[in-house]
Amino acid sequence: QGGTAITITGTGLGTMFSDVDGRVMINSQPCATAGQEEGYVPGLEIVCETPNLVSAGDFTIMVTLPRENENATASSPIAFTTVTPSVTGVEPGFGPVAGGTRVRVMGTSLGIGNV
């Protein structure tokens, strides 16, 4: 589904937002920087929203910045990892038509996206 805001930290990450806007990629797909200007710290931090990555896995983040005569590309030493939530059970398995039954959902990676 995408849309997870991530913060990329480092050094030399541009001197103004226009240096980094549209220049972050995850798995060769754009990580949206549009609308994330308030999270940009010149030279140190970039915030972007992840694209829909289709499958679970580890993905490298790439930042390409303009330099005097050419672009410079840096890749993250730490992968961005996605997981697929899975429901393994529901308790109770039934309840009244009128509703109001508290339901417990069990599974793996159900809290993904929460900090």
PDB file of C-alpha atoms in Angstrom:
ATOM      1  CA  GLN A   1       0.000   0.000   0.000  1.00  0.00           C
ATOM      2  CA  GLY A   2       2.887   2.394   0.621  1.00  0.00           C
ATOM      3  CA  GLY A   3       2.553   5.765   2.274  1.00  0.00           C
ATOM      4  CA  THR A   4       4.829   5.083   5.237  1.00  0.00           C
ATOM      5  CA  ALA A   5       6.785   8.222   6.125  1.00  0.00           C
ATOM      6  CA  ILE A   6      10.461   7.431   6.614  1.00  0.00           C
ATOM      7  CA  THR A   7      13.312   9.696   7.674  1.00  0.00           C
ATOM      8  CA  ILE A   8      16.665   9.320   5.955  1.00  0.00           C
ATOM      9  CA  THR A   9      19.609  10.671   7.936  1.00  0.00           C
ATOM     10  CA  GLY A  10      23.115  11.326   6.759  1.00  0.00           C
ATOM     11  CA  THR A  11      25.466  14.088   5.726  1.00  0.00           C
ATOM     12  CA  GLY A  12      25.680  16.112   2.535  1.00  0.00           C
ATOM     13  CA  LEU A  13      21.963  15.671   1.835  1.00  0.00           C
ATOM     14  CA  GLY A  14      21.615  18.897  -0.141  1.00  0.00           C
ATOM     15  CA  THR A  15      21.537  22.517   0.967  1.00  0.00           C
ATOM     16  CA  MET A  16      17.888  23.198   0.133  1.00  0.00           C
ATOM     17  CA  PHE A  17      14.745  21.110  -0.323  1.00  0.00           C
ATOM     18  CA  SER A  18      14.849  21.417  -4.120  1.00  0.00           C
ATOM     19  CA  ASP A  19      18.177  19.502  -4.054  1.00  0.00           C
ATOM     20  CA  VAL A  20      16.439  16.393  -2.664  1.00  0.00           C
ATOM     21  CA  ASP A  21      12.858  16.733  -3.916  1.00  0.00           C
ATOM     22  CA  GLY A  22      12.092  13.738  -6.142  1.00  0.00           C
ATOM     23  CA  ARG A  23      15.580  12.263  -5.755  1.00  0.00           C
ATOM     24  CA  VAL A  24      14.931   9.410  -3.305  1.00  0.00           C
ATOM     25  CA  MET A  25      14.254   5.897  -4.607  1.00  0.00           C
ATOM     26  CA  ILE A  26      13.322   2.620  -2.905  1.00  0.00           C
ATOM     27  CA  ASN A  27      13.651  -0.498  -5.044  1.00  0.00           C
ATOM     28  CA  SER A  28      13.946   1.746  -8.135  1.00  0.00           C
ATOM     29  CA  GLN A  29      10.615   3.421  -7.314  1.00  0.00           C
ATOM     30  CA  PRO A  30      10.251   7.043  -6.180  1.00  0.00           C
ATOM     31  CA  CYS A  31       9.889   7.676  -2.458  1.00  0.00           C
ATOM     32  CA  ALA A  32       7.610  10.740  -2.493  1.00  0.00           C
ATOM     33  CA  THR A  33       9.234  13.843  -1.055  1.00  0.00           C
ATOM     34  CA  ALA A  34       6.407  16.148  -2.223  1.00  0.00           C
ATOM     35  CA  GLY A  35       4.681  17.680   0.771  1.00  0.00           C
ATOM     36  CA  GLN A  36       7.535  16.662   3.089  1.00  0.00           C
ATOM     37  CA  GLU A  37       9.453  19.943   3.040  1.00  0.00           C
ATOM     38  CA  GLU A  38       8.782  20.602   6.741  1.00  0.00           C
ATOM     39  CA  GLY A  39      10.658  17.385   7.618  1.00  0.00           C
ATOM     40  CA  TYR A  40      13.746  18.330   5.613  1.00  0.00           C
ATOM     41  CA  VAL A  41      16.798  19.355   7.629  1.00  0.00           C
ATOM     42  CA  PRO A  42      19.351  20.788   5.162  1.00  0.00           C
ATOM     43  CA  GLY A  43      22.255  18.435   4.719  1.00  0.00           C
ATOM     44  CA  LEU A  44      21.087  16.013   7.431  1.00  0.00           C
ATOM     45  CA  GLU A  45      17.542  14.611   7.025  1.00  0.00           C
ATOM     46  CA  ILE A  46      15.059  13.855   4.256  1.00  0.00           C
ATOM     47  CA  VAL A  47      11.500  12.645   4.856  1.00  0.00           C
ATOM     48  CA  CYS A  48       9.649  10.749   2.140  1.00  0.00           C
ATOM     49  CA  GLU A  49       6.632   8.464   1.800  1.00  0.00           C
ATOM     50  CA  THR A  50       7.237   4.953   0.571  1.00  0.00           C
ATOM     51  CA  PRO A  51       5.753   3.715  -2.703  1.00  0.00           C
ATOM     52  CA  ASN A  52       3.679   0.547  -2.995  1.00  0.00           C
ATOM     53  CA  LEU A  53       6.433  -2.071  -2.949  1.00  0.00           C
ATOM     54  CA  VAL A  54       4.128  -4.980  -3.946  1.00  0.00           C
ATOM     55  CA  SER A  55       5.957  -7.646  -1.929  1.00  0.00           C
ATOM     56  CA  ALA A  56       7.656  -8.051   1.430  1.00  0.00           C
ATOM     57  CA  GLY A  57      11.421  -7.843   1.578  1.00  0.00           C
ATOM     58  CA  ASP A  58      14.507  -5.747   2.191  1.00  0.00           C
ATOM     59  CA  PHE A  59      14.946  -2.722  -0.053  1.00  0.00           C
ATOM     60  CA  THR A  60      17.854  -0.347  -0.559  1.00  0.00           C
ATOM     61  CA  ILE A  61      17.191   3.373  -0.375  1.00  0.00           C
ATOM     62  CA  MET A  62      19.062   5.447  -2.957  1.00  0.00           C
ATOM     63  CA  VAL A  63      19.501   9.230  -2.884  1.00  0.00           C
ATOM     64  CA  THR A  64      20.835  10.979  -5.986  1.00  0.00           C
ATOM     65  CA  LEU A  65      21.907  14.580  -5.528  1.00  0.00           C
ATOM     66  CA  PRO A  66      23.129  17.164  -8.035  1.00  0.00           C
ATOM     67  CA  ARG A  67      26.802  18.072  -7.827  1.00  0.00           C
ATOM     68  CA  GLU A  68      28.875  20.532  -9.865  1.00  0.00           C
ATOM     69  CA  ASN A  69      29.529  18.392 -12.950  1.00  0.00           C
ATOM     70  CA  GLU A  70      27.495  15.246 -12.287  1.00  0.00           C
ATOM     71  CA  ASN A  71      25.056  13.588  -9.914  1.00  0.00           C
ATOM     72  CA  ALA A  72      26.230  11.804  -6.789  1.00  0.00           C
ATOM     73  CA  THR A  73      24.332   8.714  -5.612  1.00  0.00           C
ATOM     74  CA  ALA A  74      24.405   7.258  -2.122  1.00  0.00           C
ATOM     75  CA  SER A  75      22.772   4.029  -1.010  1.00  0.00           C
ATOM     76  CA  SER A  76      21.644   3.231   2.500  1.00  0.00           C
ATOM     77  CA  PRO A  77      23.796   0.795   4.470  1.00  0.00           C
ATOM     78  CA  ILE A  78      20.608  -0.373   6.218  1.00  0.00           C
ATOM     79  CA  ALA A  79      17.736  -1.863   4.236  1.00  0.00           C
ATOM     80  CA  PHE A  80      14.142  -0.682   4.507  1.00  0.00           C
ATOM     81  CA  THR A  81      12.262  -3.861   5.406  1.00  0.00           C
ATOM     82  CA  THR A  82       8.626  -4.518   4.592  1.00  0.00           C
ATOM     83  CA  VAL A  83       6.523  -7.356   5.968  1.00  0.00           C
ATOM     84  CA  THR A  84       3.117  -8.752   5.154  1.00  0.00           C
ATOM     85  CA  PRO A  85       0.641  -8.888   8.053  1.00  0.00           C
ATOM     86  CA  SER A  86      -1.079 -12.215   8.576  1.00  0.00           C
ATOM     87  CA  VAL A  87      -4.197 -13.089  10.577  1.00  0.00           C
ATOM     88  CA  THR A  88      -3.918 -16.469  12.302  1.00  0.00           C
ATOM     89  CA  GLY A  89      -7.074 -16.436  14.397  1.00  0.00           C
ATOM     90  CA  VAL A  90     -10.123 -14.597  15.700  1.00  0.00           C
ATOM     91  CA  GLU A  91     -11.815 -15.057  19.097  1.00  0.00           C
ATOM     92  CA  PRO A  92     -14.661 -15.537  19.613  1.00  0.00           C
ATOM     93  CA  GLY A  93     -15.693 -17.073  16.333  1.00  0.00           C
ATOM     94  CA  PHE A  94     -19.277 -15.845  16.628  1.00  0.00           C
ATOM     95  CA  GLY A  95     -21.429 -13.143  18.225  1.00  0.00           C
ATOM     96  CA  PRO A  96     -24.933 -11.680  18.239  1.00  0.00           C
ATOM     97  CA  VAL A  97     -26.360  -9.961  15.165  1.00  0.00           C
ATOM     98  CA  ALA A  98     -26.895  -6.814  17.247  1.00  0.00           C
ATOM     99  CA  GLY A  99     -23.103  -6.456  17.555  1.00  0.00           C
ATOM    100  CA  GLY A 100     -21.169  -5.232  20.569  1.00  0.00           C
ATOM    101  CA  THR A 101     -18.982  -8.333  20.862  1.00  0.00           C
ATOM    102  CA  ARG A 102     -15.341  -7.566  21.612  1.00  0.00           C
ATOM    103  CA  VAL A 103     -13.200  -9.470  19.078  1.00  0.00           C
ATOM    104  CA  ARG A 104      -9.569 -10.463  19.516  1.00  0.00           C
ATOM    105  CA  VAL A 105      -7.562 -10.707  16.272  1.00  0.00           C
ATOM    106  CA  MET A 106      -4.325 -12.717  16.427  1.00  0.00           C
ATOM    107  CA  GLY A 107      -1.531 -12.870  13.910  1.00  0.00           C
ATOM    108  CA  THR A 108       1.901 -11.709  12.906  1.00  0.00           C
ATOM    109  CA  SER A 109       3.082  -8.221  11.933  1.00  0.00           C
ATOM    110  CA  LEU A 110      -0.330  -6.738  12.818  1.00  0.00           C
ATOM    111  CA  GLY A 111       1.252  -3.648  14.380  1.00  0.00           C
ATOM    112  CA  ILE A 112       3.347  -2.790  11.339  1.00  0.00           C
ATOM    113  CA  GLY A 113       3.477   0.919  10.703  1.00  0.00           C
ATOM    114  CA  ASN A 114       3.092   1.785  14.375  1.00  0.00           C
ATOM    115  CA  VAL A 115       5.953   3.431  16.173  1.00  0.00           C
TER     116      VAL A 115
END
